[in-house]
Coordinates of C-alpha atoms in Angstrom, one line a residue:
M1 CA 136.7 100.8 33.6
S2 CA 133.5 102.8 34.0
Y3 CA 131.1 103.2 31.1
K4 CA 131.6 106.9 31.5
K5 CA 135.1 106.6 30.0
F6 CA 133.4 105.8 26.7
R7 CA 131.5 109.1 26.5
L8 CA 133.0 110.5 23.3
D9 CA 133.0 107.1 21.7
I10 CA 129.3 106.6 22.4
N11 CA 128.3 110.1 21.4
G12 CA 130.1 109.8 18.1
L13 CA 128.4 106.4 17.5
R14 CA 125.0 107.9 18.3
A15 CA 125.7 110.5 15.6
V16 CA 126.4 107.8 13.0
A17 CA 123.3 105.9 14.1
V18 CA 120.9 108.9 13.9
L19 CA 122.3 110.1 10.6
S20 CA 121.8 106.5 9.2
V21 CA 118.1 106.6 10.2
V22 CA 117.4 110.1 9.0
L23 CA 119.1 109.8 5.6
F24 CA 117.3 106.5 4.9
H25 CA 113.8 107.8 6.0
F26 CA 114.2 110.9 3.9
G27 CA 115.0 108.7 0.9
V28 CA 118.5 109.9 0.2
P29 CA 119.8 108.0 -2.8
Y30 CA 122.0 104.9 -2.2
V31 CA 121.1 104.7 1.5
S32 CA 119.3 101.4 1.6
G33 CA 120.1 99.9 5.0
G34 CA 117.8 102.1 7.1
F35 CA 117.5 99.6 9.9
T36 CA 121.3 99.9 10.5
G37 CA 120.9 103.0 12.7
V38 CA 118.4 101.4 15.0
D39 CA 120.6 98.3 15.4
V40 CA 123.5 100.6 16.4
F41 CA 121.2 102.3 18.9
F42 CA 120.3 99.0 20.5
V43 CA 123.9 98.0 21.0
I44 CA 124.6 101.4 22.6
S45 CA 121.6 101.0 24.9
G46 CA 122.7 97.5 26.0
F47 CA 126.3 98.8 26.7
L48 CA 125.2 101.8 28.7
M49 CA 122.4 100.0 30.7
T50 CA 124.8 97.2 31.6
G51 CA 127.3 99.7 32.9
I52 CA 124.6 101.5 35.0
V53 CA 123.1 98.3 36.3
L54 CA 126.4 96.6 37.2
E55 CA 128.0 99.8 38.7
K56 CA 125.1 101.5 40.4
V57 CA 121.9 99.4 40.7
D58 CA 121.0 97.2 43.6
H59 CA 117.7 96.3 45.2
K60 CA 117.6 99.6 47.0
S61 CA 118.4 101.9 44.0
I62 CA 116.4 100.2 41.3
F63 CA 113.6 102.7 41.6
D64 CA 116.1 105.5 41.0
F65 CA 117.2 103.6 37.8
Y66 CA 113.6 103.6 36.5
V67 CA 113.1 107.3 37.4
A68 CA 116.3 108.2 35.5
R69 CA 115.1 106.3 32.4
F70 CA 111.7 108.0 32.7
L71 CA 113.3 111.5 32.8
R72 CA 115.6 110.7 29.9
I73 CA 112.9 109.4 27.5
V74 CA 109.4 110.6 28.4
P75 CA 109.5 114.5 28.4
A76 CA 110.6 114.8 24.8
L77 CA 108.2 112.1 23.7
V78 CA 105.3 113.8 25.5
A79 CA 106.2 117.1 23.8
I80 CA 106.2 115.6 20.3
I81 CA 102.9 113.7 20.9
L82 CA 101.3 116.9 22.2
A83 CA 102.4 118.8 19.1
L84 CA 101.1 116.0 16.9
L85 CA 97.7 115.9 18.7
I86 CA 97.3 119.6 18.3
F87 CA 98.2 119.3 14.6
G88 CA 95.8 116.3 14.2
Y89 CA 92.8 118.1 15.7
F90 CA 93.0 121.0 13.2
S91 CA 94.4 119.2 10.1
L92 CA 93.6 115.5 10.1
S93 CA 90.3 113.8 9.3
T94 CA 88.5 112.2 12.3
S95 CA 89.6 108.7 11.3
E96 CA 93.2 109.8 10.9
F97 CA 93.0 111.7 14.2
E98 CA 91.7 108.6 15.9
L99 CA 94.5 106.5 14.5
L100 CA 97.1 109.0 15.6
A101 CA 95.6 109.0 19.1
R102 CA 95.7 105.2 19.2
N103 CA 99.4 105.2 18.1
A104 CA 100.1 108.0 20.7
T105 CA 98.6 105.9 23.5
A106 CA 100.6 102.9 22.5
S107 CA 103.8 105.0 22.3
L108 CA 103.2 106.7 25.7
L109 CA 102.5 103.3 27.3
F110 CA 105.5 101.8 25.6
Y111 CA 103.8 98.9 23.8
S112 CA 103.8 100.4 20.3
N113 CA 106.1 97.7 19.1
N114 CA 103.6 95.0 20.2
Y115 CA 100.7 97.1 18.8
Y116 CA 102.3 97.5 15.3
A117 CA 103.3 93.8 15.2
A118 CA 99.7 92.9 15.8
H119 CA 98.3 95.5 13.4
S120 CA 100.6 95.3 10.4
S121 CA 98.5 93.6 7.7
Y122 CA 96.9 94.1 4.3
F123 CA 94.1 96.3 5.6
D124 CA 95.9 98.4 8.2
P125 CA 96.6 102.0 7.3
S126 CA 99.9 102.5 5.5
S127 CA 102.9 102.7 7.8
D128 CA 104.2 105.4 5.5
L129 CA 101.6 107.8 7.1
N130 CA 102.0 106.7 10.7
F131 CA 103.4 109.7 12.5
L132 CA 104.6 107.6 15.4
L133 CA 105.8 104.4 13.7
H134 CA 109.4 105.1 14.8
T135 CA 108.4 104.9 18.5
W136 CA 108.4 101.1 18.2
S137 CA 112.2 101.1 19.0
L138 CA 111.6 103.2 22.1
S139 CA 109.1 100.7 23.3
V140 CA 111.6 97.8 22.8
E141 CA 114.2 99.7 24.7
W142 CA 111.8 100.6 27.6
Q143 CA 110.7 97.0 27.9
F144 CA 114.4 96.0 28.0
Y145 CA 115.0 98.7 30.7
L146 CA 112.1 97.3 32.8
I147 CA 113.2 93.7 32.6
Y148 CA 117.0 93.7 32.4
P149 CA 117.9 95.1 35.8
L150 CA 115.5 92.7 37.5
I151 CA 117.2 89.8 35.6
V152 CA 120.7 91.0 36.6
L153 CA 119.6 91.4 40.3
A154 CA 118.1 87.9 40.2
I155 CA 121.3 86.5 38.7
K156 CA 123.3 88.1 41.5
K157 CA 121.0 86.9 44.2
C158 CA 121.3 83.4 42.9
R159 CA 125.0 83.8 42.8
L160 CA 125.3 82.9 39.2
P161 CA 128.2 84.2 37.1
V162 CA 126.9 87.4 35.5
S163 CA 129.0 87.2 32.4
L164 CA 128.0 83.6 31.5
S165 CA 124.4 84.3 32.3
I166 CA 124.2 87.3 30.0
L167 CA 126.0 85.3 27.3
A168 CA 123.4 82.6 27.7
L169 CA 120.6 85.1 27.3
F170 CA 122.3 86.5 24.2
C171 CA 122.5 83.0 22.7
L172 CA 118.9 82.2 23.5
S173 CA 117.7 85.4 21.7
L174 CA 120.0 84.9 18.7
V175 CA 118.9 81.2 18.4
Y176 CA 115.3 82.4 18.7
V177 CA 115.8 84.6 15.6
A178 CA 118.0 82.1 13.7
L179 CA 115.4 79.3 14.0
G180 CA 112.5 81.5 13.0
L181 CA 110.5 81.0 16.1
S182 CA 109.1 84.5 16.2
G183 CA 106.2 83.7 13.8
T184 CA 105.4 86.5 11.4
K185 CA 107.9 88.9 9.9
E186 CA 106.2 91.6 11.9
D187 CA 106.9 89.8 15.1
L188 CA 110.5 89.3 14.0
F189 CA 111.0 93.0 13.4
Y190 CA 109.1 94.6 16.3
L191 CA 109.3 92.4 19.4
L192 CA 111.7 92.4 22.3
P193 CA 112.7 88.7 22.2
T194 CA 114.1 89.1 18.6
R195 CA 115.9 92.3 19.5
A196 CA 117.3 91.4 22.9
W197 CA 120.4 89.9 21.4
E198 CA 121.4 93.2 19.9
M199 CA 121.2 95.0 23.3
L200 CA 122.9 92.0 25.0
T201 CA 125.7 92.4 22.4
G202 CA 126.3 95.8 24.0
A203 CA 126.2 94.2 27.4
L204 CA 128.9 91.7 26.4
V205 CA 131.0 94.5 25.0
Y206 CA 130.8 96.3 28.4
I207 CA 131.8 93.2 30.2
I208 CA 134.8 92.5 27.9
S209 CA 135.9 96.2 28.1
T210 CA 135.7 96.4 31.9
R211 CA 137.2 93.0 32.6
G212 CA 140.4 93.9 30.7
V213 CA 140.0 90.9 28.4
L214 CA 141.6 92.7 25.5
T215 CA 144.1 94.8 27.4
N216 CA 147.1 93.2 25.8
F217 CA 145.7 93.6 22.3
R218 CA 148.0 96.3 20.8
H219 CA 145.7 97.3 18.0
L220 CA 142.5 97.6 20.1
S221 CA 142.1 101.4 19.5
K222 CA 142.2 100.8 15.7
L223 CA 139.1 98.5 15.8
N224 CA 136.9 101.6 15.3
I225 CA 138.0 101.7 11.6
P226 CA 136.7 98.2 10.6
G227 CA 133.7 98.9 12.9
L228 CA 132.7 102.1 11.1
L229 CA 133.3 100.4 7.7
L230 CA 130.9 97.5 8.7
I231 CA 128.2 100.1 9.7
L232 CA 128.7 102.0 6.4
F233 CA 128.7 98.7 4.4
S234 CA 125.4 97.8 6.0
L235 CA 124.0 101.3 5.4
F236 CA 124.7 101.3 1.7
T237 CA 124.2 97.6 0.7
V238 CA 121.6 96.0 2.9
E239 CA 118.1 95.9 1.3
G240 CA 115.4 97.2 3.5
S241 CA 112.9 94.7 2.1
Q242 CA 114.6 91.6 3.5
A243 CA 113.6 89.9 6.8
W244 CA 115.1 91.8 9.7
P245 CA 116.7 91.1 12.0
G246 CA 118.5 88.3 10.3
L247 CA 122.0 87.2 9.3
A248 CA 122.8 90.6 7.8
T249 CA 122.0 92.3 11.1
L250 CA 125.2 90.9 12.4
I251 CA 127.1 93.4 10.3
P252 CA 126.0 96.7 11.9
V253 CA 125.8 95.0 15.3
A254 CA 129.4 93.8 15.0
G255 CA 130.4 97.2 13.7
A256 CA 128.9 99.0 16.7
A257 CA 130.6 96.5 19.0
L258 CA 134.0 97.1 17.5
V259 CA 133.7 100.9 17.7
I260 CA 132.8 100.7 21.4
L261 CA 135.5 98.2 22.1
A262 CA 138.1 100.4 20.4
N263 CA 137.2 103.3 22.7
N264 CA 139.3 105.5 20.5
Q265 CA 138.7 108.9 22.0
N266 CA 141.1 110.6 19.6
A267 CA 139.5 109.4 16.3
Y268 CA 138.5 112.5 14.4
L269 CA 135.2 111.0 13.2
I270 CA 134.3 110.5 16.8
K271 CA 135.6 113.5 18.7
N272 CA 134.9 116.3 16.2
K273 CA 132.5 118.9 17.5
T274 CA 129.9 118.3 14.8
A275 CA 129.7 114.5 15.5
Q276 CA 129.6 115.2 19.2
F277 CA 126.8 117.7 18.9
I278 CA 124.7 115.5 16.6
G279 CA 125.2 112.6 19.1
T280 CA 124.1 114.9 21.9
I281 CA 120.8 115.8 20.2
S282 CA 120.4 112.4 18.5
Y283 CA 117.3 111.4 20.6
S284 CA 115.4 114.5 19.8
W285 CA 116.4 114.3 16.1
Y286 CA 115.2 110.7 16.1
L287 CA 111.9 111.7 17.5
W288 CA 111.3 114.6 15.2
H289 CA 112.7 113.4 11.8
W290 CA 110.0 110.8 11.1
P291 CA 106.9 113.1 11.7
V292 CA 108.5 115.6 9.3
V293 CA 108.9 112.8 6.7
V294 CA 105.3 111.7 7.2
L295 CA 104.1 115.3 7.0
M296 CA 105.8 115.7 3.6
R297 CA 104.2 112.5 2.4
Y298 CA 100.8 113.5 3.7
Y299 CA 100.8 116.7 1.8
R300 CA 102.4 115.0 -1.2
V301 CA 105.6 117.0 -1.3
E302 CA 107.8 115.9 -4.1
M303 CA 110.9 114.2 -2.6
N304 CA 113.5 115.9 -4.8
A305 CA 116.9 117.0 -3.6
I306 CA 115.8 120.5 -2.5
N307 CA 112.8 119.3 -0.5
I308 CA 114.7 116.4 1.1
G309 CA 117.4 118.9 2.2
A310 CA 114.8 121.2 3.5
G311 CA 113.0 118.4 5.4
I312 CA 116.3 117.3 7.0
A313 CA 117.1 120.8 8.0
V314 CA 113.6 121.4 9.5
S315 CA 113.8 118.2 11.5
F316 CA 117.3 119.1 12.7
I317 CA 116.1 122.6 13.9
L318 CA 113.2 121.0 15.7
A319 CA 115.6 118.6 17.3
V320 CA 117.8 121.4 18.6
I321 CA 114.8 123.3 20.0
S322 CA 113.5 120.1 21.6
Y323 CA 116.9 119.3 23.2
Y324 CA 117.4 122.8 24.7
L325 CA 113.8 123.5 25.7
I326 CA 112.5 120.0 26.6
E327 CA 115.2 117.4 27.0
M328 CA 117.7 119.3 29.1
P329 CA 115.5 121.2 31.5
F330 CA 112.9 118.4 32.1
R331 CA 115.3 115.6 32.7
K332 CA 116.2 117.1 36.1
R333 CA 114.9 115.2 39.1
N334 CA 113.0 118.3 40.5
W335 CA 110.8 118.2 37.3
L336 CA 109.7 114.6 37.9
R337 CA 106.2 115.4 39.2
T338 CA 105.6 117.8 36.3
D339 CA 106.8 115.3 33.8
F340 CA 104.7 112.5 35.3
I341 CA 101.5 114.5 35.4
S342 CA 102.1 115.8 31.9
A343 CA 102.5 112.2 30.6
I344 CA 99.3 111.2 32.4
V345 CA 97.4 114.2 31.0
I346 CA 98.5 113.7 27.4
T347 CA 97.9 109.9 27.6
S348 CA 94.4 110.6 28.9
C349 CA 93.8 113.1 26.1
A350 CA 94.9 110.6 23.5
F351 CA 92.6 108.0 25.0
M352 CA 89.7 110.3 24.9
V353 CA 90.3 111.0 21.3
V354 CA 90.2 107.3 20.6
Q355 CA 87.0 106.9 22.6
T356 CA 85.3 109.7 20.7
H357 CA 86.4 108.3 17.3
G358 CA 88.7 111.3 16.5
A359 CA 86.6 113.9 18.4
T360 CA 83.5 113.3 16.1
F361 CA 81.5 115.5 18.5
R362 CA 82.6 118.3 16.3
F363 CA 80.1 117.2 13.6
K364 CA 76.3 116.7 13.6
G365 CA 73.6 114.8 11.6
D366 CA 74.5 112.8 8.5
M367 CA 78.1 113.9 8.5
N368 CA 78.5 112.5 12.0
D369 CA 77.0 109.2 10.8
V370 CA 79.5 109.0 8.0
I371 CA 82.6 109.8 9.9
T372 CA 81.8 107.6 12.9
Y373 CA 81.3 104.5 10.8
R374 CA 84.0 101.9 11.4
F375 CA 84.5 98.9 9.3
N376 CA 85.3 95.3 10.5
N377 CA 85.9 92.6 7.9
K378 CA 84.6 89.7 9.9
E379 CA 81.7 89.2 7.4
W380 CA 84.4 88.5 4.8
R381 CA 85.3 85.4 7.0
P382 CA 89.0 86.2 7.1
D383 CA 91.6 83.3 7.5
T384 CA 89.1 80.7 6.5
C385 CA 87.1 81.8 3.4
F386 CA 89.2 84.9 2.7
L387 CA 92.9 83.9 2.9
N388 CA 95.6 86.2 4.2
P389 CA 99.0 86.4 2.4
R390 CA 100.6 83.6 4.4
Q391 CA 97.9 81.1 3.7
D392 CA 97.6 78.6 0.9
Y393 CA 94.7 76.8 -0.8
S394 CA 94.5 74.1 1.9
V395 CA 93.0 76.6 4.3
F396 CA 89.8 76.6 2.4
S397 CA 89.1 73.3 4.0
K398 CA 88.2 75.3 7.1
C399 CA 85.7 77.4 5.2
Q400 CA 82.1 76.2 5.9
D401 CA 81.1 76.7 2.3
K402 CA 81.0 73.4 0.4
M403 CA 80.9 73.7 -3.4
T404 CA 78.2 71.8 -5.2
S405 CA 76.7 71.9 -8.7
E406 CA 74.1 74.3 -7.4
S407 CA 76.6 76.7 -5.9
I408 CA 77.1 80.4 -6.8
V409 CA 80.9 80.7 -6.4
I410 CA 82.5 84.0 -5.5
W411 CA 86.1 84.0 -6.8
G412 CA 88.7 86.7 -6.4
D413 CA 90.4 89.0 -4.0
S414 CA 89.1 91.4 -1.4
H415 CA 86.9 93.1 -4.0
A416 CA 85.1 89.7 -4.3
A417 CA 85.1 89.2 -0.5
Q418 CA 83.4 92.5 0.0
L419 CA 80.3 91.2 -1.9
M420 CA 79.7 88.5 0.8
P421 CA 77.7 90.7 3.2
G422 CA 75.4 91.6 0.3
I423 CA 75.1 88.1 -1.0
R424 CA 74.4 86.6 2.4
S425 CA 71.7 89.2 2.9
V426 CA 70.1 89.4 -0.5
L427 CA 70.6 85.8 -1.8
K428 CA 69.5 84.1 1.4
N429 CA 68.0 81.1 -0.4
D430 CA 71.0 80.4 -2.7
N431 CA 73.9 78.1 -2.1
F432 CA 77.0 80.2 -2.3
T433 CA 80.7 79.3 -2.0
Q434 CA 83.4 81.8 -1.2
R435 CA 86.9 81.3 -2.6
T436 CA 88.7 84.6 -2.0
S437 CA 92.3 85.5 -1.2
S438 CA 93.9 88.9 -0.5
L439 CA 95.5 90.6 -3.5
C440 CA 95.0 87.5 -5.6
G441 CA 93.0 88.1 -8.8
P442 CA 91.0 85.3 -10.3
L443 CA 93.3 84.7 -13.3
Y444 CA 94.4 81.2 -14.1
S445 CA 98.3 80.8 -14.4
A446 CA 99.0 84.5 -13.7
E447 CA 102.2 85.1 -11.8
N448 CA 101.9 87.2 -8.6
S449 CA 105.1 88.4 -7.0
Q450 CA 103.2 90.0 -4.1
R451 CA 101.5 86.8 -3.1
P452 CA 103.6 83.7 -3.5
F453 CA 100.7 81.2 -3.0
C454 CA 98.4 83.0 -5.4
K455 CA 99.2 81.0 -8.6
D456 CA 98.7 77.7 -6.8
I457 CA 95.5 78.9 -5.1
N458 CA 94.0 79.8 -8.5
K459 CA 95.2 76.5 -10.0
N460 CA 93.4 74.6 -7.3
I461 CA 90.3 76.7 -7.5
I462 CA 90.1 76.1 -11.2
A463 CA 90.5 72.3 -10.6
E464 CA 87.7 72.4 -8.0
L465 CA 85.4 74.4 -10.4
L466 CA 86.0 72.0 -13.3
R467 CA 85.4 69.0 -11.1
V468 CA 82.2 70.2 -9.4
K469 CA 80.8 72.4 -12.2
P470 CA 78.8 74.9 -10.2
K471 CA 75.9 76.7 -11.8
L472 CA 77.6 80.2 -11.6
V473 CA 81.0 81.7 -10.9
V474 CA 81.3 85.4 -10.1
L475 CA 84.7 86.9 -10.7
A476 CA 85.6 90.2 -9.0
A477 CA 88.9 91.8 -8.3
F478 CA 91.0 95.0 -7.9
W479 CA 91.6 94.5 -11.6
S480 CA 94.2 97.2 -12.1
Q481 CA 96.6 95.2 -9.9
Y482 CA 96.7 92.3 -12.3
P483 CA 97.5 91.4 -15.9
F484 CA 93.9 90.7 -16.8
K485 CA 94.5 91.6 -20.5
D486 CA 96.8 88.5 -20.7
Y487 CA 94.8 86.0 -18.6
L488 CA 91.1 86.8 -18.2
A489 CA 90.0 85.6 -21.7
D490 CA 91.7 82.2 -21.2
T491 CA 90.3 81.8 -17.7
L492 CA 86.8 82.5 -19.0
K493 CA 87.3 80.2 -22.0
M494 CA 88.4 77.3 -19.7
L495 CA 85.2 77.7 -17.5
S496 CA 82.9 78.1 -20.5
S497 CA 84.3 75.0 -22.2
A498 CA 83.3 73.1 -19.0
G499 CA 79.7 74.5 -19.4
I500 CA 80.1 76.9 -16.4
R501 CA 78.4 80.2 -16.6
T502 CA 80.4 83.2 -15.4
V503 CA 79.7 86.8 -14.3
V504 CA 82.6 89.2 -14.2
I505 CA 82.2 92.3 -12.0
G506 CA 84.3 95.2 -13.2
P507 CA 86.4 97.7 -11.1
F508 CA 84.7 99.7 -8.4
P509 CA 85.2 103.4 -7.9
F510 CA 88.7 104.0 -6.6
W511 CA 88.9 107.4 -4.9
H512 CA 92.1 109.4 -4.4
D513 CA 91.7 109.0 -0.6
H514 CA 89.4 107.2 1.8
L515 CA 85.8 108.0 0.9
P516 CA 84.7 109.1 4.4
K517 CA 87.6 111.5 4.5
I518 CA 86.7 112.9 1.1
I519 CA 83.1 113.3 2.3
E520 CA 84.4 115.0 5.5
T521 CA 86.5 117.4 3.4
N522 CA 84.0 118.2 0.7
G523 CA 80.7 118.0 2.5
L524 CA 77.5 116.1 1.6
N525 CA 75.1 117.1 -1.1
P526 CA 71.4 116.1 -1.0
Q527 CA 72.0 113.3 -3.5
G528 CA 74.8 111.7 -1.5
T529 CA 77.2 111.7 -4.4
M530 CA 80.8 112.7 -5.1
P531 CA 82.3 113.8 -8.4
V532 CA 84.3 111.3 -10.5
T533 CA 87.1 113.9 -10.7
L534 CA 88.0 112.7 -7.2
F535 CA 89.0 109.3 -8.5
D536 CA 92.6 108.2 -8.2
S537 CA 93.6 108.7 -11.9
S538 CA 96.6 106.3 -11.6
R539 CA 94.2 103.4 -11.2
N540 CA 92.5 104.0 -14.5
V541 CA 89.2 102.4 -13.4
L542 CA 87.2 103.9 -16.2
G543 CA 89.6 102.6 -18.8
D544 CA 89.8 99.2 -17.2
D545 CA 86.0 99.1 -17.1
K546 CA 85.8 99.3 -20.9
S547 CA 88.7 97.0 -21.4
I548 CA 87.3 94.2 -19.3
E549 CA 83.8 94.7 -20.8
K550 CA 85.3 94.1 -24.2
I551 CA 87.1 90.9 -23.1
V552 CA 83.9 89.5 -21.4
S553 CA 81.7 90.4 -24.4
A554 CA 83.9 88.3 -26.6
S555 CA 83.7 85.3 -24.3
A556 CA 81.0 82.7 -24.5
N557 CA 78.6 82.0 -21.6
S558 CA 79.8 85.1 -19.7
T559 CA 78.1 88.3 -18.5
Y560 CA 79.7 91.6 -17.6
I561 CA 78.5 93.8 -14.8
S562 CA 80.0 97.3 -14.7
A563 CA 80.2 98.4 -11.1
I564 CA 80.9 101.9 -12.4
D565 CA 77.6 101.9 -14.4
I566 CA 75.7 100.6 -11.3
M567 CA 77.2 103.2 -8.9
C568 CA 78.0 106.2 -11.1
S569 CA 76.6 108.6 -13.6
K570 CA 78.9 110.3 -16.1
A571 CA 79.8 113.0 -13.5
T572 CA 79.2 111.6 -10.0
C573 CA 79.2 108.3 -8.0
K574 CA 77.1 107.2 -5.1
A575 CA 78.9 108.0 -1.9
T576 CA 76.4 107.3 0.8
V577 CA 73.6 104.8 1.5
G578 CA 70.7 104.9 3.8
K579 CA 69.2 107.4 6.2
N580 CA 69.4 107.6 10.0
P581 CA 72.1 106.5 9.9
T582 CA 73.8 107.6 6.7
I583 CA 76.6 105.2 5.8
P584 CA 79.5 105.8 3.3
M585 CA 79.3 103.4 0.4
Q586 CA 83.0 102.6 0.7
W587 CA 85.0 102.6 3.9
D588 CA 88.4 103.2 2.3
N589 CA 89.5 104.1 -1.3
A590 CA 87.6 101.2 -2.9
H591 CA 86.0 98.6 -0.6
L592 CA 82.3 98.5 0.1
T593 CA 80.9 98.9 3.5
Y594 CA 78.3 96.3 4.7
P595 CA 75.3 98.5 3.7
G596 CA 77.2 99.4 0.5
S597 CA 77.6 95.7 -0.3
I598 CA 73.9 95.0 0.3
W599 CA 72.9 98.0 -1.8
F600 CA 75.2 96.9 -4.7
V601 CA 74.1 93.2 -4.7
S602 CA 70.5 94.2 -4.6
H603 CA 71.0 96.2 -7.8
I604 CA 72.7 93.3 -9.6
I605 CA 70.6 90.4 -8.4
N606 CA 68.7 90.1 -11.6
M607 CA 71.9 89.8 -13.6
L608 CA 73.2 87.1 -11.3
H609 CA 70.0 85.1 -11.8

């Protein structure tokens, strides 16, 4: 039986998949299993590609296979990236535009899944505002399309049994996931080896269907009912926060497999005109829905029922336009040259935007200095002296700093690590020791659900401090993230009782957006300052500044340094430092740049000594 005999079945299943993804991403209540739709798409892709490869592809026609895939995927992708680049040029800040162009390049070259796996960490821009985050699944599928037919042809050439060979590959990928061999949770989610078993499930379904294995099973056509129920169960019950793919991923994958196996062309949910139409435009809807979601977040549109409905409607309309004006016309073979040249041109444009740091040539002078500044946290000594979320206290053994009784110890999270460039530059003759860990405040015994190793890290740091008794401990943190009112006083008392002097540095200015973007939007004044009204009010840095000062003032052998008082007046805060070049004080909402760190430490050196 040809894969074409499953056309209605597959189209209806595509409708279920794209609706699952769209409803989840727009935040429709009770829809929690947003990855379900992508898993269903993967099973469909494996089924269809196996049908095409086994029925049509040999060593002579493999080029035609790749051309067909290119024509199917690339034109609509190029169109949406062109639209986003035009939007970005006129509406995004230069740093945001550069990031969009980086993501566009990764998407057009189909390695965005690898790119996001490598760049998903504490300091990477939020995925919530990545217009092209959803293209990771296209990259996985494209990589599968490139490799899979070559593997099948090799299996045939070696005269190995195709069915058993595909089953073996399926088992290898599934075992790879089950044994946790992928490394990080980002690798697990984004990379082809951990996703291949889902597409190979579709391959096995095709083989079972066409070999007549279940021909004598009388209730075969009714399998679509439990299949759809499994997909719906996953959609409404699976938590999006858990590691994925995992054991729970078997639920939607099995559901999709059952629906395809049933091949019930008469099922109303499958053959009705609405489901068939949604399935037909599912690719375009998948492409357009996520940028609409991100656009609403970018402009802080409230996600209420009316706005969610409007967003879904807008993305659907864009999908229909894309399907009829882009997908349908440009998938024809006679448009291949135009499609190919368009893809090269748009990829080149995106690359040029990256090379010019978001087209910064539009700005001159001090403003150009500010917006072209790019931060690298290597001076924080990440993964040795500044721990990432997956590291525990033992990793500090790799940090070259050795604590002695003459040490100045820097203890805290990234807001402590940011002081290191200044300390290394200004306090050249002092012996300093860095004990910093991402999103882990210097509070003894405090629980931290976001960082499972944090409590143990602080326990060991305290033990080291009490054993060595350094001359000074500097505590700094993103204080609003932690229960400092419950734990800071006891932490300071413990150190004071051991005769250890402490300095607590209060919260730094926390802006409502990245400071370089705020400067780009509002312009530079001669004083190089920005008004405190541009703070993120939800962080309550001014209130926390007074609260922490009160706690420290009541603690023996402890000094408080208000970063707000150092950097701000009552109305404004220092936003830039230096001349020729002029550098922003902070590179994101709160963290100091290297020159900003040096400026700050030089202004508190007397209080440290």
